[in-house]
């Protein structure tokens, strides 16, 4: 191939990446993972979704409004994870994962379910994510995002960190956990015969400009959400065990 | 809000076919695409799907919009495969020039082939799901999932989510416009704060709406389980067509 022509093509390709209007880095698109990897991530995700369903069954037995609440949370996660958020360092838009919010409010098990529902609707009716990559997306966004967000929030609260600080770090680390897991899934799925680590590092670096600042955006967003709930409906935070009644002044 | 695939559905042959059959055919073809080692089969499937979408009068703009995210991903993966994985060197370019080099990019022939293969798989897989989304109403899809023995509580949550999505989308748009008109997004700090308030407002609205919804449903006899659309018996002609499509796909896949 002519070298100067190669340079032009390369410039065009990188230009497309740099100036693309939207950078969607959380959902793995349909078809990216080969069959064996897609099946493996499904196998990992299914027990967690089953655990979420079991938890839902128990909680909705005594509270008939719980199922509608979980459905509405799924709708909210759907909207949050579709919202274009400007990422100043990359000059693009990306979208938050939104899983830390339900994880803090209703716990990680239900949060996995909420994410699985939101992901399936996005895959089917927006081509955002995919059917074959649904398992992998549940593992990264649902399982890793929810458990990281929940664990960080609980841990910081145990060490008497304020509600806002705990929520900020829950959102931040949950987002980064999703990003790292997605990179692992991508590298494992597309590497072929190439070694895993170099490709994983390159994928991590490729998404650094969007994902690092996006984590901060997600942290601020989660903290803002908790702050608003505390101001207006502290009773809800007490009801879901996020704070104690005395902290809410009830 | 006309963003969902089912808004573009019109009366055509595909929309009249049983959702279960469409789902089975799409899943079978998807498995074939994912396990195929070349690029011919995925590209044929993609071409077929695009023709079907055009036959269904899906606006081209919507098709491109749906493909934007997967194509972005495909492009990143193609570049990673082409420049960073492989053994057989195709070319090496020093940037910005061969005299003063900041970065040397090496293209690999095997990386290129593998990259093209993944890209063809992505385009094909997305096209299949697009056809399914454009040709199947949500409620029929739920009935098909129920037939596939997906747990009922999962489908119920999906139905609740879908029912309230549009309401929340409208709320989010209204709040966002109000914030924007009041310079809520002038500056990064203000924008982040506004975004937090927007999310919090949606969550609050979700809590309040869930209680109202539950009350309204209990008054109408809700006991914790929602009725599902009853599946009709399969039509022999539809089954035969589905079988032919899968068999043809299988034959091409094996070549």
Tab-separated table of C-alpha atoms in Angstrom:
chain	number	residue	atom	x	y	z
A	1	UNK	CA	0.000	0.000	0.000
A	2	UNK	CA	1.175	3.530	-0.776
A	3	UNK	CA	2.515	5.050	2.448
A	4	UNK	CA	1.025	8.536	1.987
A	5	UNK	CA	-2.366	7.032	1.245
A	6	UNK	CA	-2.021	4.883	4.349
A	7	UNK	CA	-1.380	8.002	6.397
A	8	UNK	CA	-4.505	9.651	5.024
A	9	UNK	CA	-6.622	6.612	5.887
A	10	UNK	CA	-5.113	6.428	9.360
A	11	UNK	CA	-5.770	10.107	9.967
A	12	UNK	CA	-9.371	9.626	8.844
A	13	UNK	CA	-9.855	6.643	11.126
A	14	UNK	CA	-8.388	8.357	14.185
A	15	UNK	CA	-10.336	11.487	13.303
A	16	UNK	CA	-13.538	9.490	13.361
A	17	UNK	CA	-12.664	8.194	16.801
A	18	UNK	CA	-11.582	11.548	18.182
A	19	UNK	CA	-14.455	13.565	16.851
A	20	UNK	CA	-17.243	11.028	17.090
A	21	UNK	CA	-20.222	12.739	18.683
A	22	UNK	CA	-20.908	9.978	21.136
A	23	UNK	CA	-18.566	7.590	22.824
A	24	UNK	CA	-20.508	4.656	24.176
A	25	UNK	CA	-18.094	2.649	26.175
A	26	UNK	CA	-20.172	0.753	28.683
A	27	UNK	CA	-22.243	-1.629	26.596
A	28	UNK	CA	-20.545	-4.294	24.533
A	29	UNK	CA	-22.235	-4.285	21.148
A	30	UNK	CA	-23.910	-7.241	19.486
A	31	UNK	CA	-21.542	-9.599	17.710
A	32	UNK	CA	-18.297	-8.484	19.344
A	33	UNK	CA	-17.870	-11.579	21.478
A	34	UNK	CA	-17.461	-14.964	19.831
A	35	UNK	CA	-19.975	-17.661	20.773
A	36	UNK	CA	-17.876	-19.362	23.486
A	37	UNK	CA	-17.163	-16.117	25.351
A	38	UNK	CA	-20.764	-14.916	25.027
A	39	UNK	CA	-21.938	-18.247	26.495
A	40	UNK	CA	-19.401	-18.065	29.328
A	41	UNK	CA	-20.551	-14.601	30.437
A	42	UNK	CA	-24.167	-15.803	30.320
A	43	UNK	CA	-23.192	-18.684	32.603
A	44	UNK	CA	-21.596	-16.207	35.028
A	45	UNK	CA	-24.568	-13.817	34.936
A	46	UNK	CA	-27.444	-16.312	35.312
A	47	UNK	CA	-26.883	-17.261	39.008
A	48	UNK	CA	-26.735	-13.576	39.970
A	49	UNK	CA	-29.930	-12.740	38.063
A	50	UNK	CA	-31.574	-15.781	39.689
A	51	UNK	CA	-30.450	-14.489	43.086
A	52	UNK	CA	-31.996	-11.109	42.252
A	53	UNK	CA	-35.266	-12.783	41.243
A	54	UNK	CA	-35.303	-14.808	44.470
A	55	UNK	CA	-34.757	-11.641	46.497
A	56	UNK	CA	-37.517	-9.892	44.527
A	57	UNK	CA	-39.913	-12.756	45.242
A	58	UNK	CA	-39.250	-12.528	48.978
A	59	UNK	CA	-39.491	-8.738	49.182
A	60	UNK	CA	-42.589	-8.457	46.987
A	61	UNK	CA	-44.439	-11.054	49.070
A	62	UNK	CA	-45.068	-8.550	51.850
A	63	UNK	CA	-44.999	-5.341	49.822
A	64	UNK	CA	-47.123	-5.311	46.661
A	65	UNK	CA	-45.612	-1.988	45.592
A	66	UNK	CA	-42.110	-3.492	45.428
A	67	UNK	CA	-42.374	-4.970	41.919
A	68	UNK	CA	-43.654	-1.699	40.417
A	69	UNK	CA	-40.839	0.077	42.281
A	70	UNK	CA	-38.190	-2.243	40.801
A	71	UNK	CA	-39.727	-1.787	37.338
A	72	UNK	CA	-39.636	1.970	37.728
A	73	UNK	CA	-36.025	1.800	38.918
A	74	UNK	CA	-35.224	-0.156	35.766
A	75	UNK	CA	-36.850	2.612	33.702
A	76	UNK	CA	-34.734	5.199	35.527
A	77	UNK	CA	-31.507	3.214	35.025
A	78	UNK	CA	-32.453	2.882	31.354
A	79	UNK	CA	-32.814	6.649	31.011
A	80	UNK	CA	-29.679	7.488	33.017
A	81	UNK	CA	-27.569	5.036	31.027
A	82	UNK	CA	-28.841	6.574	27.775
A	83	UNK	CA	-28.235	10.197	28.792
A	84	UNK	CA	-25.418	11.837	26.870
A	85	UNK	CA	-23.063	13.499	29.348
A	86	UNK	CA	-20.383	15.795	27.929
A	87	UNK	CA	-16.877	14.601	28.758
A	88	UNK	CA	-14.676	17.717	28.623
A	89	UNK	CA	-11.282	15.972	28.314
A	90	UNK	CA	-12.345	13.839	25.374
A	91	UNK	CA	-14.525	16.439	23.685
A	92	UNK	CA	-17.219	13.811	23.283
A	93	UNK	CA	-20.372	12.642	25.013
A	94	UNK	CA	-20.606	9.427	26.927
A	95	UNK	CA	-23.169	7.950	29.273
A	96	UNK	CA	-23.059	6.884	32.900
A	97	UNK	CA	-23.748	3.306	34.053
A	98	UNK	CA	-26.310	4.394	36.626
A	99	UNK	CA	-26.057	1.159	38.617
A	100	UNK	CA	-24.666	2.664	41.816
A	101	UNK	CA	-27.966	4.444	42.454
A	102	UNK	CA	-30.192	1.339	42.683
A	103	UNK	CA	-27.370	-0.535	44.454
A	104	UNK	CA	-27.347	2.070	47.247
A	105	UNK	CA	-31.128	2.255	47.448
A	106	UNK	CA	-32.366	-1.315	46.988
A	107	UNK	CA	-29.184	-3.382	47.320
A	108	UNK	CA	-26.958	-5.144	44.790
A	109	UNK	CA	-29.159	-8.204	44.161
A	110	UNK	CA	-32.172	-6.181	43.014
A	111	UNK	CA	-29.830	-3.787	41.244
A	112	UNK	CA	-28.548	-6.639	39.048
A	113	UNK	CA	-32.129	-7.423	38.074
A	114	UNK	CA	-32.849	-3.764	37.364
A	115	UNK	CA	-29.767	-3.529	35.142
A	116	UNK	CA	-30.576	-6.781	33.326
A	117	UNK	CA	-34.053	-5.461	32.453
A	118	UNK	CA	-32.749	-2.061	31.328
A	119	UNK	CA	-30.045	-3.723	29.206
A	120	UNK	CA	-32.477	-6.086	27.490
A	121	UNK	CA	-34.852	-3.264	26.528
A	122	UNK	CA	-31.918	-1.200	25.244
A	123	UNK	CA	-30.587	-4.126	23.217
A	124	UNK	CA	-33.925	-4.972	21.642
A	125	UNK	CA	-35.326	-1.582	20.874
A	126	UNK	CA	-32.297	0.717	20.569
A	127	UNK	CA	-29.546	-1.677	19.392
A	128	UNK	CA	-27.609	-0.419	22.404
A	129	UNK	CA	-25.728	-3.458	23.717
A	130	UNK	CA	-26.877	-6.787	22.333
A	131	UNK	CA	-28.659	-10.092	22.880
A	132	UNK	CA	-25.519	-12.234	22.635
A	133	UNK	CA	-23.561	-9.765	24.775
A	134	UNK	CA	-26.373	-9.395	27.309
A	135	UNK	CA	-24.615	-11.784	29.723
A	136	UNK	CA	-21.315	-9.904	29.471
A	137	UNK	CA	-23.078	-6.556	29.924
A	138	UNK	CA	-24.931	-7.875	32.994
A	139	UNK	CA	-21.623	-9.032	34.474
A	140	UNK	CA	-19.917	-5.662	33.946
A	141	UNK	CA	-22.740	-3.189	34.549
A	142	UNK	CA	-25.010	-5.216	36.799
A	143	UNK	CA	-22.795	-7.429	38.909
A	144	UNK	CA	-19.504	-5.521	39.062
A	145	UNK	CA	-21.114	-2.059	39.004
A	146	UNK	CA	-23.717	-2.859	41.635
A	147	UNK	CA	-21.498	-4.809	44.024
A	148	UNK	CA	-18.678	-2.270	43.832
A	149	UNK	CA	-21.035	0.672	44.365
A	150	UNK	CA	-22.787	-1.051	47.250
A	151	UNK	CA	-19.579	-2.258	48.936
A	152	UNK	CA	-17.848	1.126	48.667
A	153	UNK	CA	-20.901	2.949	50.018
A	154	UNK	CA	-21.311	0.584	52.988
A	155	UNK	CA	-17.583	0.569	53.758
A	156	UNK	CA	-17.286	4.349	53.758
A	157	UNK	CA	-20.428	4.701	55.871
A	158	UNK	CA	-18.914	2.241	58.352
A	159	UNK	CA	-15.946	4.576	58.674
A	160	UNK	CA	-18.331	7.478	59.325
A	161	UNK	CA	-17.872	9.161	55.953
A	162	UNK	CA	-20.661	11.583	55.096
A	163	UNK	CA	-23.577	10.463	52.950
A	164	UNK	CA	-22.448	12.628	50.038
A	165	UNK	CA	-18.803	11.489	50.110
A	166	UNK	CA	-19.854	7.833	50.352
A	167	UNK	CA	-22.274	8.235	47.444
A	168	UNK	CA	-19.643	10.055	45.368
A	169	UNK	CA	-17.073	7.280	45.749
A	170	UNK	CA	-19.739	4.605	45.236
A	171	UNK	CA	-20.638	6.196	41.888
A	172	UNK	CA	-17.016	6.829	40.893
A	173	UNK	CA	-15.667	3.368	41.694
A	174	UNK	CA	-18.749	1.611	40.383
A	175	UNK	CA	-18.230	3.341	37.027
A	176	UNK	CA	-14.550	2.457	36.924
A	177	UNK	CA	-15.307	-1.144	37.917
A	178	UNK	CA	-17.703	-1.366	34.946
A	179	UNK	CA	-15.034	0.100	32.686
A	180	UNK	CA	-12.337	-2.329	33.842
A	181	UNK	CA	-14.645	-5.349	33.603
A	182	UNK	CA	-15.770	-4.316	30.120
A	183	UNK	CA	-12.120	-4.067	29.098
A	184	UNK	CA	-11.432	-7.566	30.486
A	185	UNK	CA	-14.431	-8.964	28.592
A	186	UNK	CA	-13.418	-7.238	25.376
A	187	UNK	CA	-9.765	-8.250	25.574
A	188	UNK	CA	-10.632	-11.862	26.383
A	189	UNK	CA	-13.247	-12.005	23.635
A	190	UNK	CA	-11.320	-10.464	20.748
A	191	UNK	CA	-7.722	-11.434	21.482
A	192	UNK	CA	-7.720	-14.611	19.348
A	193	UNK	CA	-4.199	-16.054	19.654
A	194	UNK	CA	-2.661	-12.823	20.953
A	195	UNK	CA	-1.654	-12.576	24.635
A	196	UNK	CA	-4.297	-11.148	26.964
A	197	UNK	CA	-2.448	-8.500	28.992
A	198	UNK	CA	-1.073	-6.255	26.203
A	199	UNK	CA	-4.476	-6.069	24.509
A	200	UNK	CA	-6.255	-5.476	27.825
A	201	UNK	CA	-3.877	-2.589	28.577
A	202	UNK	CA	-4.471	-1.083	25.142
A	203	UNK	CA	-8.249	-1.269	25.530
A	204	UNK	CA	-7.977	0.340	28.974
A	205	UNK	CA	-5.872	3.152	27.511
A	206	UNK	CA	-8.196	3.587	24.510
A	207	UNK	CA	-11.131	4.405	26.784
A	208	UNK	CA	-9.224	6.419	29.420
A	209	UNK	CA	-10.141	9.850	27.937
A	210	UNK	CA	-13.857	9.143	28.315
A	211	UNK	CA	-14.094	6.748	31.224
A	212	UNK	CA	-11.894	8.443	33.828
A	213	UNK	CA	-13.755	11.774	33.746
A	214	UNK	CA	-17.047	9.953	33.298
A	215	UNK	CA	-16.444	8.155	36.597
A	216	UNK	CA	-16.174	11.551	38.293
A	217	UNK	CA	-19.381	12.665	36.555
A	218	UNK	CA	-21.104	9.520	37.790
A	219	UNK	CA	-19.796	10.102	41.315
A	220	UNK	CA	-21.097	13.673	41.383
A	221	UNK	CA	-24.414	12.529	39.918
A	222	UNK	CA	-24.843	9.797	42.553
A	223	UNK	CA	-23.935	12.214	45.338
A	224	UNK	CA	-26.378	14.797	43.936
A	225	UNK	CA	-29.134	12.211	43.829
A	226	UNK	CA	-28.545	11.116	47.438
A	227	UNK	CA	-28.365	14.762	48.550
A	228	UNK	CA	-31.711	15.536	46.934
A	229	UNK	CA	-33.340	12.446	48.443
A	230	UNK	CA	-31.967	13.352	51.879
A	231	UNK	CA	-33.330	16.884	51.586
A	232	UNK	CA	-36.772	16.005	50.281
A	233	UNK	CA	-37.563	12.411	51.265
A	234	UNK	CA	-35.188	11.303	54.019
A	235	UNK	CA	-37.895	8.835	55.105
A	236	UNK	CA	-37.263	6.842	51.909
A	237	UNK	CA	-33.555	6.564	52.718
A	238	UNK	CA	-34.519	5.320	56.191
A	239	UNK	CA	-37.046	2.862	54.719
A	240	UNK	CA	-34.388	1.292	52.476
A	241	UNK	CA	-31.800	1.194	55.270
A	242	UNK	CA	-29.462	3.723	53.641
A	243	UNK	CA	-29.412	5.911	56.770
A	244	UNK	CA	-30.647	5.524	60.353
A	245	UNK	CA	-33.805	7.283	61.544
A	246	UNK	CA	-31.872	9.491	64.002
A	247	UNK	CA	-29.589	10.700	61.179
A	248	UNK	CA	-32.636	11.764	59.208
A	249	UNK	CA	-34.101	13.485	62.276
A	250	UNK	CA	-37.227	11.329	62.165
B	1	UNK	CA	-41.088	9.968	21.680
B	2	UNK	CA	-40.153	8.241	18.480
B	3	UNK	CA	-36.913	6.623	19.511
B	4	UNK	CA	-37.905	3.017	20.031
B	5	UNK	CA	-37.875	0.515	17.228
B	6	UNK	CA	-41.508	-0.435	17.697
B	7	UNK	CA	-42.602	3.107	16.786
B	8	UNK	CA	-41.479	2.469	13.226
B	9	UNK	CA	-43.545	-0.666	12.789
B	10	UNK	CA	-45.998	-0.765	9.968
B	11	UNK	CA	-48.283	-3.431	8.621
B	12	UNK	CA	-46.093	-5.836	6.681
B	13	UNK	CA	-45.465	-9.544	6.358
B	14	UNK	CA	-42.819	-9.719	9.095
B	15	UNK	CA	-44.962	-7.948	11.673
B	16	UNK	CA	-47.694	-10.554	11.166
B	17	UNK	CA	-45.375	-13.499	11.892
B	18	UNK	CA	-45.492	-15.031	15.377
B	19	UNK	CA	-42.973	-13.316	17.688
B	20	UNK	CA	-41.751	-16.708	18.974
B	21	UNK	CA	-40.798	-17.781	15.466
B	22	UNK	CA	-38.987	-14.508	14.785
B	23	UNK	CA	-37.127	-14.834	18.069
B	24	UNK	CA	-36.070	-18.430	17.410
B	25	UNK	CA	-34.921	-17.643	13.855
B	26	UNK	CA	-32.945	-14.580	15.005
B	27	UNK	CA	-31.320	-16.483	17.881
B	28	UNK	CA	-30.397	-19.402	15.583
B	29	UNK	CA	-28.863	-17.090	12.981
B	30	UNK	CA	-27.088	-15.151	15.723
B	31	UNK	CA	-25.445	-18.353	17.013
B	32	UNK	CA	-24.333	-19.159	13.442
B	33	UNK	CA	-22.928	-15.638	12.953
B	34	UNK	CA	-21.014	-15.745	16.234
B	35	UNK	CA	-19.499	-19.135	15.561
B	36	UNK	CA	-18.646	-18.498	11.882
B	37	UNK	CA	-14.954	-18.269	11.028
B	38	UNK	CA	-15.124	-16.156	7.857
B	39	UNK	CA	-16.815	-12.949	6.721
B	40	UNK	CA	-19.118	-14.101	3.895
B	41	UNK	CA	-21.950	-15.480	6.010
B	42	UNK	CA	-22.190	-12.464	8.385
B	43	UNK	CA	-22.127	-10.048	5.441
B	44	UNK	CA	-24.861	-11.976	3.629
B	45	UNK	CA	-27.003	-11.916	6.772
B	46	UNK	CA	-26.363	-8.173	7.204
B	47	UNK	CA	-27.298	-7.468	3.580
B	48	UNK	CA	-30.496	-9.509	3.953
B	49	UNK	CA	-31.409	-7.676	7.147
B	50	UNK	CA	-30.852	-4.252	5.581
B	51	UNK	CA	-33.059	-5.192	2.638
B	52	UNK	CA	-35.738	-6.330	5.096
B	53	UNK	CA	-35.450	-3.053	7.031
B	54	UNK	CA	-35.814	-1.039	3.829
B	55	UNK	CA	-38.804	-3.194	2.810
B	56	UNK	CA	-40.311	-2.381	6.210
B	57	UNK	CA	-39.969	1.341	5.364
B	58	UNK	CA	-37.613	2.011	8.257
B	59	UNK	CA	-36.110	5.500	7.728
B	60	UNK	CA	-32.460	5.249	6.667
B	61	UNK	CA	-31.574	7.927	9.213
B	62	UNK	CA	-32.907	5.695	12.007
B	63	UNK	CA	-30.936	2.738	10.668
B	64	UNK	CA	-27.712	4.754	10.718
B	65	UNK	CA	-28.517	6.103	14.179
B	66	UNK	CA	-28.940	2.545	15.469
B	67	UNK	CA	-25.688	1.493	13.824
B	68	UNK	CA	-23.666	4.456	15.164
B	69	UNK	CA	-22.780	2.926	18.530
B	70	UNK	CA	-21.887	-0.548	17.233
B	71	UNK	CA	-19.864	0.993	14.398
B	72	UNK	CA	-17.904	3.122	16.841
B	73	UNK	CA	-17.090	0.000	18.827
B	74	UNK	CA	-16.302	-1.922	15.641
B	75	UNK	CA	-13.901	0.799	14.563
B	76	UNK	CA	-12.027	0.777	17.882
B	77	UNK	CA	-11.733	-3.005	17.810
B	78	UNK	CA	-10.677	-3.035	14.173
B	79	UNK	CA	-7.852	-0.563	14.916
B	80	UNK	CA	-6.762	-2.515	17.981
B	81	UNK	CA	-6.661	-5.775	16.024
B	82	UNK	CA	-5.022	-4.266	12.952
B	83	UNK	CA	-2.265	-2.327	14.697
B	84	UNK	CA	-1.639	-4.236	17.877
B	85	UNK	CA	-2.224	-7.942	17.301
B	86	UNK	CA	-0.656	-10.188	14.694
B	87	UNK	CA	2.605	-11.602	13.407
B	88	UNK	CA	2.584	-10.973	9.658
B	89	UNK	CA	3.731	-7.349	9.176
B	90	UNK	CA	1.946	-5.586	6.324
B	91	UNK	CA	3.438	-2.098	6.650
B	92	UNK	CA	5.040	0.187	9.171
B	93	UNK	CA	4.417	3.951	9.279
B	94	UNK	CA	6.333	6.526	11.291
B	95	UNK	CA	4.255	9.502	12.344
B	96	UNK	CA	4.483	12.411	11.696
B	97	UNK	CA	7.359	11.591	9.270
B	98	UNK	CA	10.088	9.049	8.753
B	99	UNK	CA	12.765	11.671	9.703
B	100	UNK	CA	11.089	12.731	12.933
B	101	UNK	CA	9.114	9.916	14.433
B	102	UNK	CA	6.896	10.192	17.504
B	103	UNK	CA	4.919	7.048	16.856
B	104	UNK	CA	5.468	4.017	14.691
B	105	UNK	CA	2.343	2.217	13.637
B	106	UNK	CA	2.650	-1.313	12.337
B	107	UNK	CA	-0.217	-2.911	10.468
B	108	UNK	CA	-0.521	-6.695	10.603
B	109	UNK	CA	-2.097	-8.769	7.850
B	110	UNK	CA	-3.534	-11.378	10.253
B	111	UNK	CA	-4.726	-8.584	12.562
B	112	UNK	CA	-6.476	-6.959	9.606
B	113	UNK	CA	-8.244	-10.207	8.662
B	114	UNK	CA	-9.282	-10.846	12.250
B	115	UNK	CA	-10.436	-7.215	12.594
B	116	UNK	CA	-12.570	-7.412	9.445
B	117	UNK	CA	-14.041	-10.674	10.714
B	118	UNK	CA	-15.090	-9.097	14.021
B	119	UNK	CA	-16.491	-6.017	12.260
B	120	UNK	CA	-18.572	-8.226	9.928
B	121	UNK	CA	-19.839	-10.146	12.954
B	122	UNK	CA	-20.847	-6.911	14.702
B	123	UNK	CA	-22.675	-5.488	11.669
B	124	UNK	CA	-24.447	-8.782	11.086
B	125	UNK	CA	-25.448	-9.335	14.733
B	126	UNK	CA	-26.738	-5.783	15.090
B	127	UNK	CA	-28.713	-6.081	11.829
B	128	UNK	CA	-30.415	-9.243	13.076
B	129	UNK	CA	-31.445	-7.612	16.351
B	130	UNK	CA	-32.589	-4.498	14.462
B	131	UNK	CA	-34.924	-6.548	12.271
B	132	UNK	CA	-36.304	-8.280	15.357
B	133	UNK	CA	-36.855	-4.961	17.138
B	134	UNK	CA	-38.462	-3.276	14.138
B	135	UNK	CA	-40.773	-6.206	13.402
B	136	UNK	CA	-41.943	-7.189	16.893
B	137	UNK	CA	-44.227	-5.193	19.199
B	138	UNK	CA	-43.042	-5.134	22.806
B	139	UNK	CA	-46.079	-6.929	24.202
B	140	UNK	CA	-45.710	-9.816	21.721
B	141	UNK	CA	-42.051	-10.027	22.558
B	142	UNK	CA	-42.957	-10.393	26.247
B	143	UNK	CA	-45.327	-13.248	25.380
B	144	UNK	CA	-42.537	-14.902	23.392
B	145	UNK	CA	-40.146	-14.586	26.348
B	146	UNK	CA	-42.793	-16.122	28.586
B	147	UNK	CA	-43.080	-19.053	26.139
B	148	UNK	CA	-39.290	-19.447	26.315
B	149	UNK	CA	-39.729	-19.995	30.099
B	150	UNK	CA	-38.094	-16.735	31.139
B	151	UNK	CA	-39.199	-16.288	34.792
B	152	UNK	CA	-42.478	-14.401	35.070
B	153	UNK	CA	-41.271	-11.841	37.649
B	154	UNK	CA	-38.518	-10.818	35.210
B	155	UNK	CA	-41.083	-10.228	32.454
B	156	UNK	CA	-43.328	-8.306	34.857
B	157	UNK	CA	-40.451	-5.994	35.803
B	158	UNK	CA	-39.746	-5.489	32.116
B	159	UNK	CA	-43.366	-4.573	31.483
B	160	UNK	CA	-43.403	-2.077	34.346
B	161	UNK	CA	-40.146	-0.572	33.096
B	162	UNK	CA	-41.389	-0.235	29.532
B	163	UNK	CA	-44.716	1.239	30.651
B	164	UNK	CA	-43.005	4.029	32.607
B	165	UNK	CA	-40.038	4.657	30.353
B	166	UNK	CA	-41.867	7.146	28.197
B	167	UNK	CA	-43.262	9.013	31.171
B	168	UNK	CA	-39.795	9.353	32.703
B	169	UNK	CA	-38.285	10.321	29.373
B	170	UNK	CA	-40.779	13.164	29.129
B	171	UNK	CA	-40.097	14.191	32.718
B	172	UNK	CA	-36.351	14.078	32.150
B	173	UNK	CA	-36.690	16.185	28.987
B	174	UNK	CA	-38.879	18.754	30.776
B	175	UNK	CA	-36.528	19.033	33.767
B	176	UNK	CA	-33.491	19.221	31.472
B	177	UNK	CA	-35.056	21.997	29.363
B	178	UNK	CA	-36.033	23.938	32.491
B	179	UNK	CA	-32.500	23.598	33.881
B	180	UNK	CA	-30.929	24.580	30.569
B	181	UNK	CA	-33.181	27.666	30.235
B	182	UNK	CA	-32.031	28.740	33.703
B	183	UNK	CA	-28.355	28.289	32.739
B	184	UNK	CA	-28.123	25.079	34.754
B	185	UNK	CA	-25.553	23.701	32.323
B	186	UNK	CA	-23.416	26.839	31.992
B	187	UNK	CA	-20.097	25.528	33.265
B	188	UNK	CA	-18.943	22.094	34.335
B	189	UNK	CA	-19.648	22.503	38.051
B	190	UNK	CA	-23.157	23.840	37.501
B	191	UNK	CA	-23.834	21.185	34.879
B	192	UNK	CA	-22.802	18.341	37.175
B	193	UNK	CA	-24.937	19.736	39.973
B	194	UNK	CA	-27.927	20.063	37.631
B	195	UNK	CA	-27.418	16.520	36.405
B	196	UNK	CA	-27.445	15.238	39.995
B	197	UNK	CA	-30.686	17.116	40.685
B	198	UNK	CA	-32.192	15.711	37.474
B	199	UNK	CA	-31.328	12.139	38.470
B	200	UNK	CA	-32.561	12.659	42.026
B	201	UNK	CA	-35.841	14.093	40.764
B	202	UNK	CA	-36.355	11.051	38.545
B	203	UNK	CA	-35.672	8.678	41.443
B	204	UNK	CA	-38.103	10.623	43.665
B	205	UNK	CA	-40.715	10.528	40.947
B	206	UNK	CA	-40.104	6.787	40.588
B	207	UNK	CA	-40.743	6.159	44.281
B	208	UNK	CA	-43.917	8.212	44.316
B	209	UNK	CA	-45.210	6.727	41.071
B	210	UNK	CA	-44.541	3.145	42.198
B	211	UNK	CA	-46.766	3.633	45.248
B	212	UNK	CA	-49.529	5.207	43.146
B	213	UNK	CA	-49.239	2.436	40.537
B	214	UNK	CA	-49.404	-0.288	43.187
B	215	UNK	CA	-52.463	1.327	44.805
B	216	UNK	CA	-54.240	1.649	41.454
B	217	UNK	CA	-53.398	-1.956	40.553
B	218	UNK	CA	-54.507	-3.343	43.930
B	219	UNK	CA	-57.846	-1.563	43.478
B	220	UNK	CA	-58.172	-3.395	40.153
B	221	UNK	CA	-57.488	-6.788	41.733
B	222	UNK	CA	-53.681	-7.028	41.529
B	223	UNK	CA	-52.401	-9.762	43.835
B	224	UNK	CA	-48.745	-9.712	42.861
B	225	UNK	CA	-48.934	-11.356	39.425
B	226	UNK	CA	-49.657	-9.723	36.096
B	227	UNK	CA	-51.593	-11.456	33.306
B	228	UNK	CA	-49.571	-12.274	30.183
B	229	UNK	CA	-50.654	-12.188	26.536
B	230	UNK	CA	-51.748	-15.729	25.667
B	231	UNK	CA	-49.725	-17.327	22.885
B	232	UNK	CA	-51.662	-18.629	19.873
B	233	UNK	CA	-50.858	-22.086	18.439
B	234	UNK	CA	-48.049	-22.050	15.847
B	235	UNK	CA	-49.070	-21.742	12.187
B	236	UNK	CA	-47.675	-24.550	10.020
B	237	UNK	CA	-46.765	-22.167	7.167
B	238	UNK	CA	-44.802	-19.864	9.487
B	239	UNK	CA	-42.974	-22.810	11.023
B	240	UNK	CA	-42.106	-24.115	7.566
B	241	UNK	CA	-40.738	-20.714	6.444
B	242	UNK	CA	-38.706	-20.413	9.639
B	243	UNK	CA	-37.282	-23.888	9.155
B	244	UNK	CA	-36.352	-23.101	5.546
B	245	UNK	CA	-34.620	-19.840	6.582
B	246	UNK	CA	-32.635	-21.602	9.321
B	247	UNK	CA	-31.733	-24.501	7.010
B	248	UNK	CA	-30.554	-22.160	4.245
B	249	UNK	CA	-28.574	-20.210	6.847
B	250	UNK	CA	-27.099	-23.456	8.154
B	251	UNK	CA	-26.143	-24.590	4.642
B	252	UNK	CA	-24.355	-21.291	3.876
B	253	UNK	CA	-22.729	-21.423	7.315
B	254	UNK	CA	-21.287	-24.863	6.578
B	255	UNK	CA	-19.834	-23.868	3.186
